[in-house]
Coordinates of C-alpha atoms and ligand atoms in Angstrom, one line a residue:
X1 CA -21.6 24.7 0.0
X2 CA -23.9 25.9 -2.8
X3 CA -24.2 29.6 -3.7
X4 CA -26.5 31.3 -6.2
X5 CA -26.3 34.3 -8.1
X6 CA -29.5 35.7 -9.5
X7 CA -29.8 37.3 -12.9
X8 CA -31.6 39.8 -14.1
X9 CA -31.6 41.4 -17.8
X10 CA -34.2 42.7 -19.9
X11 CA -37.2 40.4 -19.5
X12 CA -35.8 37.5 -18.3
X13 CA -34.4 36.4 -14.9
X14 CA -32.3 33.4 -14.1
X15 CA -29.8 31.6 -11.4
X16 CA -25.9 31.2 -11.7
X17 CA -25.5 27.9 -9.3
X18 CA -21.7 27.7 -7.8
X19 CA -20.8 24.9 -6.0
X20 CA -18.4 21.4 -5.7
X21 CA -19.7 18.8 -7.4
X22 CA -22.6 20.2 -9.3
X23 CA -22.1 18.5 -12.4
X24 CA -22.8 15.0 -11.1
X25 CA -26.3 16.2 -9.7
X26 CA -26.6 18.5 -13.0
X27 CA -30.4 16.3 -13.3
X28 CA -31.8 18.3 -10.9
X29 CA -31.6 21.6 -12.2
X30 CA -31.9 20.9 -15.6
X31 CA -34.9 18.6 -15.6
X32 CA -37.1 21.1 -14.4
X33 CA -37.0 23.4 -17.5
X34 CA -37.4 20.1 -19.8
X35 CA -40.5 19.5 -21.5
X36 CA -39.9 15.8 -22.2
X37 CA -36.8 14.1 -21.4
X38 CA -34.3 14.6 -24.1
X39 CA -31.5 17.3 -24.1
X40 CA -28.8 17.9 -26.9
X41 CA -25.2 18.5 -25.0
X42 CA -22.7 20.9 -26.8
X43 CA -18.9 20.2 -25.7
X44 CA -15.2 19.9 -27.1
X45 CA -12.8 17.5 -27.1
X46 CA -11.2 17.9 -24.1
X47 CA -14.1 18.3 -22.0
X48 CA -16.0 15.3 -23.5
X49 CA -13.0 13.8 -22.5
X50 CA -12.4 15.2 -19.2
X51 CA -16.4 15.2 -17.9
X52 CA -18.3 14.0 -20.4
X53 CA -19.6 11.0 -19.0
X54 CA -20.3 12.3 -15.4
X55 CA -22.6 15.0 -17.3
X56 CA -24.2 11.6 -18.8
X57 CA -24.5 10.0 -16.0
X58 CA -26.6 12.9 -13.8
X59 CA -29.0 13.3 -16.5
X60 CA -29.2 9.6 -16.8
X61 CA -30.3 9.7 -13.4
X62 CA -33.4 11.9 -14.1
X63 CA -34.1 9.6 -16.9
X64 CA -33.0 12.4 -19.6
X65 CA -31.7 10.9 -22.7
X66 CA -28.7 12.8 -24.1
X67 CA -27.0 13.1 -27.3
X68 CA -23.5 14.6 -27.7
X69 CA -22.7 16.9 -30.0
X70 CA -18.3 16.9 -29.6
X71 CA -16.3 19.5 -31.6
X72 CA -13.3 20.6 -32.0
X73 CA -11.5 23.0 -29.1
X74 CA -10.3 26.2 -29.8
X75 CA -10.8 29.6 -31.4
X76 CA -10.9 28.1 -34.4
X77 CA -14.6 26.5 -34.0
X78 CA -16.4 29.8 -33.7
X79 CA -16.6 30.0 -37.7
X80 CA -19.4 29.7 -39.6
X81 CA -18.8 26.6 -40.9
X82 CA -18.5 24.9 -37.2
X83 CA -22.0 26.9 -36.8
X84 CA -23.9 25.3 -39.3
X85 CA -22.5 21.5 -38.8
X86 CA -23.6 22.2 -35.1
X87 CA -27.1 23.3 -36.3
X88 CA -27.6 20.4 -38.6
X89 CA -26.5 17.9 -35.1
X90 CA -28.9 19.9 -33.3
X91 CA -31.4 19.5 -36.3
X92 CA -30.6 15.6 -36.6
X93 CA -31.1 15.1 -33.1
X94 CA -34.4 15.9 -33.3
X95 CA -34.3 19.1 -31.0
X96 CA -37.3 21.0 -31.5
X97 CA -38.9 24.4 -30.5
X98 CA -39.6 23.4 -26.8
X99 CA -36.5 21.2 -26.3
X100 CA -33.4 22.8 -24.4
X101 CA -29.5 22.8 -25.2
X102 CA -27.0 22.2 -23.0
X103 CA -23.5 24.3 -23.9
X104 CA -21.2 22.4 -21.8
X105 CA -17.3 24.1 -22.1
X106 CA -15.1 27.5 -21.9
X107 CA -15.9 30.6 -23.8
X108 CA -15.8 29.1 -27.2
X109 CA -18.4 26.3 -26.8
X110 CA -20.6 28.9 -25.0
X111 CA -20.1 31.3 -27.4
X112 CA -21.6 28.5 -30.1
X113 CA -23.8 26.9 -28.8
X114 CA -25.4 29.8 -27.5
X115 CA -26.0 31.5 -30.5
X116 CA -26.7 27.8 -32.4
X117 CA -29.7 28.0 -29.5
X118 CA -30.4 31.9 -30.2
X119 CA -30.9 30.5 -34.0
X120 CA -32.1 27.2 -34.2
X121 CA -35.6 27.4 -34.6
X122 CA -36.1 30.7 -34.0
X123 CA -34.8 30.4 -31.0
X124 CA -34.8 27.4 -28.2
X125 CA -33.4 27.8 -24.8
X126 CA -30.2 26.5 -23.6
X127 CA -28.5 25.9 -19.8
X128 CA -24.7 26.8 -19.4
X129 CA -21.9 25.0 -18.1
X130 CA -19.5 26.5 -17.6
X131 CA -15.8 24.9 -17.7
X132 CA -13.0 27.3 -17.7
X133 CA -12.3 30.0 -15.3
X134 CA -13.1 32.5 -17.1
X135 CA -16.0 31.5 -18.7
X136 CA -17.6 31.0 -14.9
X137 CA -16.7 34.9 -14.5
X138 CA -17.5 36.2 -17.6
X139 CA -18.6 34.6 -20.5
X140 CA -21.5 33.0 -18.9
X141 CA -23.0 36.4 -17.4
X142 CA -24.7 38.7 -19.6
X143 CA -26.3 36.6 -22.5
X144 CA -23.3 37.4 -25.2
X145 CA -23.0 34.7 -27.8
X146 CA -21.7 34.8 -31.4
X147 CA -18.9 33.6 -33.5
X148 CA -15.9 35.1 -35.7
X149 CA -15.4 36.5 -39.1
X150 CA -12.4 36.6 -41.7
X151 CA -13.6 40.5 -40.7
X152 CA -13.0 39.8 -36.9
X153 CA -13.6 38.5 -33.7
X154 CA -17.7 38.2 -32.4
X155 CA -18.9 40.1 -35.5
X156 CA -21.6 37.6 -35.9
X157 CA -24.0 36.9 -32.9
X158 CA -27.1 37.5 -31.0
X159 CA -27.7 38.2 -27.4
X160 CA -29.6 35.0 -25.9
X161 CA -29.6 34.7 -21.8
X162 CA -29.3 30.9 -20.6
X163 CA -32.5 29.2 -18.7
X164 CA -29.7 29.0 -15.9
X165 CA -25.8 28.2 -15.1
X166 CA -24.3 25.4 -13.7
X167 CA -21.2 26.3 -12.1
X168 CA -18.8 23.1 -11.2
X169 CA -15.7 24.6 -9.5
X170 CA -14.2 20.6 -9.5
X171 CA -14.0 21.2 -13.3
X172 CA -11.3 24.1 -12.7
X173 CA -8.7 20.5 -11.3
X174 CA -8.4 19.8 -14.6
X175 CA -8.0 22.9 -16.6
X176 CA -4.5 23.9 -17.6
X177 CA -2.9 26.1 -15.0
X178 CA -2.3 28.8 -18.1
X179 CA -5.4 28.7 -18.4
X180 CA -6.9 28.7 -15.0
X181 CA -4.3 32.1 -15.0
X182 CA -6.0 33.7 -17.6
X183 CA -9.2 33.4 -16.3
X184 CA -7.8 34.6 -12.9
X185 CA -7.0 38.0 -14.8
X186 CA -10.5 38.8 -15.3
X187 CA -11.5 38.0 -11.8
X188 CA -8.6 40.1 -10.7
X189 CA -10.1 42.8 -12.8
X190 CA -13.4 43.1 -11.0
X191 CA -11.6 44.3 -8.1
X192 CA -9.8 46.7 -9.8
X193 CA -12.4 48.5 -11.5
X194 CA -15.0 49.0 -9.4
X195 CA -14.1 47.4 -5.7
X196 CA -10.2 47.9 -3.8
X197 CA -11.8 45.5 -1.4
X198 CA -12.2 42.4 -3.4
X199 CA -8.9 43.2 -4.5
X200 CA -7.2 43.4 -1.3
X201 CA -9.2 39.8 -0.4
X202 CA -7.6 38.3 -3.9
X203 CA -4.0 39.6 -3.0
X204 CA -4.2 37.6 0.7
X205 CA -6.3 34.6 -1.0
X206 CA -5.2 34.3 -4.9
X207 CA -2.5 31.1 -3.9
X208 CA -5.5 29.6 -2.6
X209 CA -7.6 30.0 -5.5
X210 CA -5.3 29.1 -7.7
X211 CA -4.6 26.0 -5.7
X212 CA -7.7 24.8 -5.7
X213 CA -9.0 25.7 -2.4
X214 CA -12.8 25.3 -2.6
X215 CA -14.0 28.1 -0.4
X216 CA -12.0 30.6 -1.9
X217 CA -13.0 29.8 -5.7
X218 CA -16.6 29.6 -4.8
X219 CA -16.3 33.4 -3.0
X220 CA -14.1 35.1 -6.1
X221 CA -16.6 33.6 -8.5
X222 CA -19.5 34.6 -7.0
X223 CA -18.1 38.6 -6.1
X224 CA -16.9 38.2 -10.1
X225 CA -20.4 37.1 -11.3
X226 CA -22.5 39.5 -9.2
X227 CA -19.8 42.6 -10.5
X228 CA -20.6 41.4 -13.4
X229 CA -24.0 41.2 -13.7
X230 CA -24.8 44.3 -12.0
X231 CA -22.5 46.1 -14.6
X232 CA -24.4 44.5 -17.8
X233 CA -27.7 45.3 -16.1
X234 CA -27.2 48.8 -15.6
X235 CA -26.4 49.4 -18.7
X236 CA -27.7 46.4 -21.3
X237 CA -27.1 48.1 -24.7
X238 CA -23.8 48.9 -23.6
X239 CA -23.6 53.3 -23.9
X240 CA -21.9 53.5 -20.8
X241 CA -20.6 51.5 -17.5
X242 CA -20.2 48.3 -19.3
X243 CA -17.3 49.7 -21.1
X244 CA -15.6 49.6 -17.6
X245 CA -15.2 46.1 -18.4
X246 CA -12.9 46.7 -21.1
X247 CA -9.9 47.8 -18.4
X248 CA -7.1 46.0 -20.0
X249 CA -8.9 45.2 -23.1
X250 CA -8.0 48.3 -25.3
X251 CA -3.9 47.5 -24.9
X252 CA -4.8 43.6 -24.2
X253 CA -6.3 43.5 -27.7
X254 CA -3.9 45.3 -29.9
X255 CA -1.8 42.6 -28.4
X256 CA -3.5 40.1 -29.1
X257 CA -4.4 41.4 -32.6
X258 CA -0.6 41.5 -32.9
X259 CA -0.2 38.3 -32.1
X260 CA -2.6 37.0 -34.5
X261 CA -5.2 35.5 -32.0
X262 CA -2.2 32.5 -31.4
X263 CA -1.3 30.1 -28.4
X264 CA 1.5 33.1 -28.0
X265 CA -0.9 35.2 -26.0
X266 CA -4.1 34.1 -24.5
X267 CA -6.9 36.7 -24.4
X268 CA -6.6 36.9 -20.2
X269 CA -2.8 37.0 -20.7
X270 CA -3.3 40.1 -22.8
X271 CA -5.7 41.5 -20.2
X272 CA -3.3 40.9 -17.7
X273 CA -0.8 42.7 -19.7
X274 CA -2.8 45.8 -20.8
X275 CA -4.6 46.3 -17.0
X276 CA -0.6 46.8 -15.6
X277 CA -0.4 49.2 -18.8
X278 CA -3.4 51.1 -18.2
X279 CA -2.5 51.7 -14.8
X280 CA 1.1 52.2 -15.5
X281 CA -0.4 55.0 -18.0
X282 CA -2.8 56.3 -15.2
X283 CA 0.1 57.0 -12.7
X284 CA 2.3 58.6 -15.8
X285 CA -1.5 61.5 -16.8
X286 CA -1.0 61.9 -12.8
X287 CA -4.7 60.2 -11.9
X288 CA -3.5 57.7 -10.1
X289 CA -0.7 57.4 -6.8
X290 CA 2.5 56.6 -7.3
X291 CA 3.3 52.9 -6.7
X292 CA -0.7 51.5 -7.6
X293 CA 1.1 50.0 -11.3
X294 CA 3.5 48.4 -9.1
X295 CA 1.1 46.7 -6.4
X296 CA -1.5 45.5 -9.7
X297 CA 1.4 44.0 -11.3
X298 CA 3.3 42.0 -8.0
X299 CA -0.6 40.7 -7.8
X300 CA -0.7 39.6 -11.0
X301 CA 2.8 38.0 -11.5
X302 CA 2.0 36.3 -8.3
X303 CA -0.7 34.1 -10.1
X304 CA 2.0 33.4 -13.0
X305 CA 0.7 36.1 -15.7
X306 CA 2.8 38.2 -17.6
X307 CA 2.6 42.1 -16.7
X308 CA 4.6 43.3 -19.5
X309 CA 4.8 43.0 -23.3
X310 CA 8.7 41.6 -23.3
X311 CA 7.2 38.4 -22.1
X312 CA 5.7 37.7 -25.3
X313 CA 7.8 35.1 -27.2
X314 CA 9.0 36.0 -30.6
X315 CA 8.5 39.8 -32.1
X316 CA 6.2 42.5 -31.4
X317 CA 5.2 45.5 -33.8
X318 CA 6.5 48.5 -33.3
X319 CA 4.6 51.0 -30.8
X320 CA 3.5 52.8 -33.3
X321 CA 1.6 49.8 -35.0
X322 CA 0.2 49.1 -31.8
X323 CA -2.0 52.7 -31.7
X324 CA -2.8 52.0 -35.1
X325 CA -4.3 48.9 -33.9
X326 CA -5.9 50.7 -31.2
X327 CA -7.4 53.5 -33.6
X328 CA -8.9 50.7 -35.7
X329 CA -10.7 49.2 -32.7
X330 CA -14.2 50.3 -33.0
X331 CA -13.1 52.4 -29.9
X332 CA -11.2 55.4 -31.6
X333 CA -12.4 58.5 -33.1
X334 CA -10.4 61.2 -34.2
X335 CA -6.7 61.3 -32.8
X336 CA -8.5 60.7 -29.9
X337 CA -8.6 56.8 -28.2
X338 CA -11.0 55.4 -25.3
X339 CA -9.6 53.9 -22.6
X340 CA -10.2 52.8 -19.4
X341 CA -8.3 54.4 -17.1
X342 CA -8.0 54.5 -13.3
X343 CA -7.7 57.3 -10.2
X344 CA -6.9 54.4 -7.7
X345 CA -7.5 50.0 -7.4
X346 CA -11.1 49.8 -7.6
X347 CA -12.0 53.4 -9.4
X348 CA -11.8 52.9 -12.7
X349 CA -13.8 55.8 -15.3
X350 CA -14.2 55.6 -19.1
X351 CA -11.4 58.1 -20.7
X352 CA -12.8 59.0 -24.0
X353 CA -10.4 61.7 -25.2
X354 CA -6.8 60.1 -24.8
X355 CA -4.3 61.4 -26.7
X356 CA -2.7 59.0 -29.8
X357 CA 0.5 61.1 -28.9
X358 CA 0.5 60.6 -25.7
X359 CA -0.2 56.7 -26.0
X360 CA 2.8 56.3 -28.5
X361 CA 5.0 57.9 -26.1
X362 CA 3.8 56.1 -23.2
X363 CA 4.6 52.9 -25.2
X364 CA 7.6 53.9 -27.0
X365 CA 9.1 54.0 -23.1
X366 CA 7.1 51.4 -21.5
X367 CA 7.7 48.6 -24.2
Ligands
NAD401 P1 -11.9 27.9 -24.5 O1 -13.4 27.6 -24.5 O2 -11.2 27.8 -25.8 O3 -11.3 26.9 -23.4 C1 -9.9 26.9 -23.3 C2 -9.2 25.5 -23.4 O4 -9.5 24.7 -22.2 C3 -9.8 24.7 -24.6 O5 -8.7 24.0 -25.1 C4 -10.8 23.8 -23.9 O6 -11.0 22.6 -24.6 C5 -10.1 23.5 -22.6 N1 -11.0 23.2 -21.5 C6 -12.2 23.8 -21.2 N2 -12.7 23.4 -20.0 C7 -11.8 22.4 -19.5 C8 -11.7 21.7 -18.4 N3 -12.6 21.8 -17.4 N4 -10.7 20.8 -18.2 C9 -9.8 20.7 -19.2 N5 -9.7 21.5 -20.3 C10 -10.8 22.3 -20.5 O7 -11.5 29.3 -23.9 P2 -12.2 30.3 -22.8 O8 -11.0 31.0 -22.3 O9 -13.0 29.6 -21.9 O10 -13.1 31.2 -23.7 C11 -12.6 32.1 -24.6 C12 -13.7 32.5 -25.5 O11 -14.7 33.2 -24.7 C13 -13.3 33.5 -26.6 O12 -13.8 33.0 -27.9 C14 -14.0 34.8 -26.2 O13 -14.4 35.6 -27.3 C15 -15.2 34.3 -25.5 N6 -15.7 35.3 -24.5 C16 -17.1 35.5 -24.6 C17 -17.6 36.4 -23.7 C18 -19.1 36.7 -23.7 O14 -19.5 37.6 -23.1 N7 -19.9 35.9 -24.5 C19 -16.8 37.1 -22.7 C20 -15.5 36.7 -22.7 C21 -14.9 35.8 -23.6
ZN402 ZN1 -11.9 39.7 -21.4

């Protein structure tokens, strides 16, 4: 079964493709937006390894010539430096104006390669593959590319929408299960910010997902897509509903921040973490009904994700370092923090006027 999910943002419109087995028929999507037969695909190490030659192989097929341009996974290779080697590969390759890139791996090889494409030239256009989990539910939708700064994560980017999106769920069989997990925490966030159905339908079918059941992956990635995209294109420039998106991101990324970006915490780990905080908050302001905290955390720790800081390894700051991190995000304005907070599963609302003090004491118990 094949399922599409259109796109549409600003002035361009395009298709999110979900399916088994996609990659090894990737030809026929791609070749129709080539101009002559040549394609430059970005990837990392462990998908080159993993898929590279299939992705080979089905362009092969249409009698597209391929180079491969294979850096190195991880955070670590959304730097500047990683930027301009890929440009030069691009540039050596003999990609021009009209040609089209392929980005072909999770977040971070999206991430670069998109905004290599946004750059190069002006601008050329590229086609995402998606590999990880949660680059299928989130990365890919809503034309966000960029890389990091000694100053901080994404400071450096451009906003550049893919032709179109390839979406392989086979490719999830050999992602690492912490990993597939992570991912799973932003799906799992969908449903609790804007729909208590999808939620319920993850809490019955998450062992399926996460087992690889094909049916089941195809539906949670097209209901996280299509939340998704609706979100980003009600609100493009990003003054109001998008910030729903950050539920679990304001506590997820003070974590993270803590922990210095490391293998200690992955980003949906943190999310994981921070959406059982910012409902565990919600229930303490009396928005929410007693017991919601409970039933989004039992979800989550059924998928293997930690729901609470003390799962960490090694040391966290102290609470109070914590806020401060929070007050630094570009989210905080006078004693007063944003967060996404919640009235129920599936009705989240932008809190702008959160009390530090009342954080700090939330966390001073809760942690
Ligand atoms: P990632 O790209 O680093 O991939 C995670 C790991 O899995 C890497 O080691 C990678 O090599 C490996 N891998 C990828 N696909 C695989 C496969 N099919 N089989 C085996 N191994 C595979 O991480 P990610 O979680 O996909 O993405 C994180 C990045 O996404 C962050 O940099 C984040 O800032 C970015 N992001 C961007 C947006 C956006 O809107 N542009 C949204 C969310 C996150
Ligand atoms: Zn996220």
């Amino acid at each position: 079964r094949r399922e599409t999910v259109p796109v549409s943002l600003g002035d361009r419109s395009y298709d999110i493709h979900i399916g088994e087995g996609l990659l090894a028929r990737a030809g026929e999507v791609v070749a129709p937006f080539l101009k002559r037969p040549l394609t430059a695909i970005v990837t990392d190490q462990n998908v080159a390894a993993a898929h590279l030659a299939t992705l080979e192989r089905a362009l092969a097929a249409k009698g597209i010539r391929s180079t491969a341009i294979v850096m190195p996974p991880g955070e670590k290779t959304k730097s500047y430096q990683h930027l301009a080697e890929l440009c030069d590969k691009l540039l050596a390759a003999g990609i021009e104006r009209r040609d089209r890139i392929i980005a072909f791996g999770g977040g971070v090889i999206g991430d670069l390669a998109g905004f290599a494409a946004a750059i190069l030239r002006r601008g050329v256009d590229f086609i995402q593959i998606p590999t990880t989990l949660l680059s299928q539910v989130d990365s890919s939708v809503g034309g966000k590319t960029g890389i990091n700064s000694p100053y901080g994560k994404n400071l450096i980017g451009a906003f550049h929408q893919p032709l179109a999106v390839i979406t392989d769920i086979a490719l999830l069989d050999t992602l690492p299960k912490r990993e597939l997990a992570a991912g799973y925490a932003e799906v799992a966030k969908y449903g609790l910010l804007g729909d208590a159905d999808f939620f319920e339908w993850l809490e019955g079918a998450a062992p399926a997902i996460m087992r690889g059941d094909s049916q089941a992956r195809i539906h949670a990635i097209r209901k996280s897509c299509e939340a998704k995209a609706q979100i980003v294109a009600e609100d493009e420039h990003e003054t109001g509903v998008r910030a729903l998106l950050n539920l679990g991101h304001t506590f997820g990324h003070a974590l993270e921040s803590a922990t210095g970006y490391s293998q200690r915490l992955l980003h949906g780990e943190g999310v994981s973490i921070g959406m059982v905080q910012a409902f565990r908050f919600s229930e303490r302001q009396k928005l929410c009904p007693p017991g919601t905290a409970d039933r989004v955390a039992r979800h989550l720790k059924s998928v293997g994700l930690p729901i609470h800081a003390s799962q960490i390894p090694g040391e966290l700051p102290p609470p109070a370092t914590l806020v401060e991190i929070m007050r630094q995000d570009k989210k905080a304005q006078g004693g007063k923090l944003t967060f996404i907070l919640a009235r129920d599963i599936g009705e989240a609302f932008i809190a702008r006027d959160v009390n530090e003090h009342d954080v700090l004491n939330f966390l001073t118990e809760d942690l």
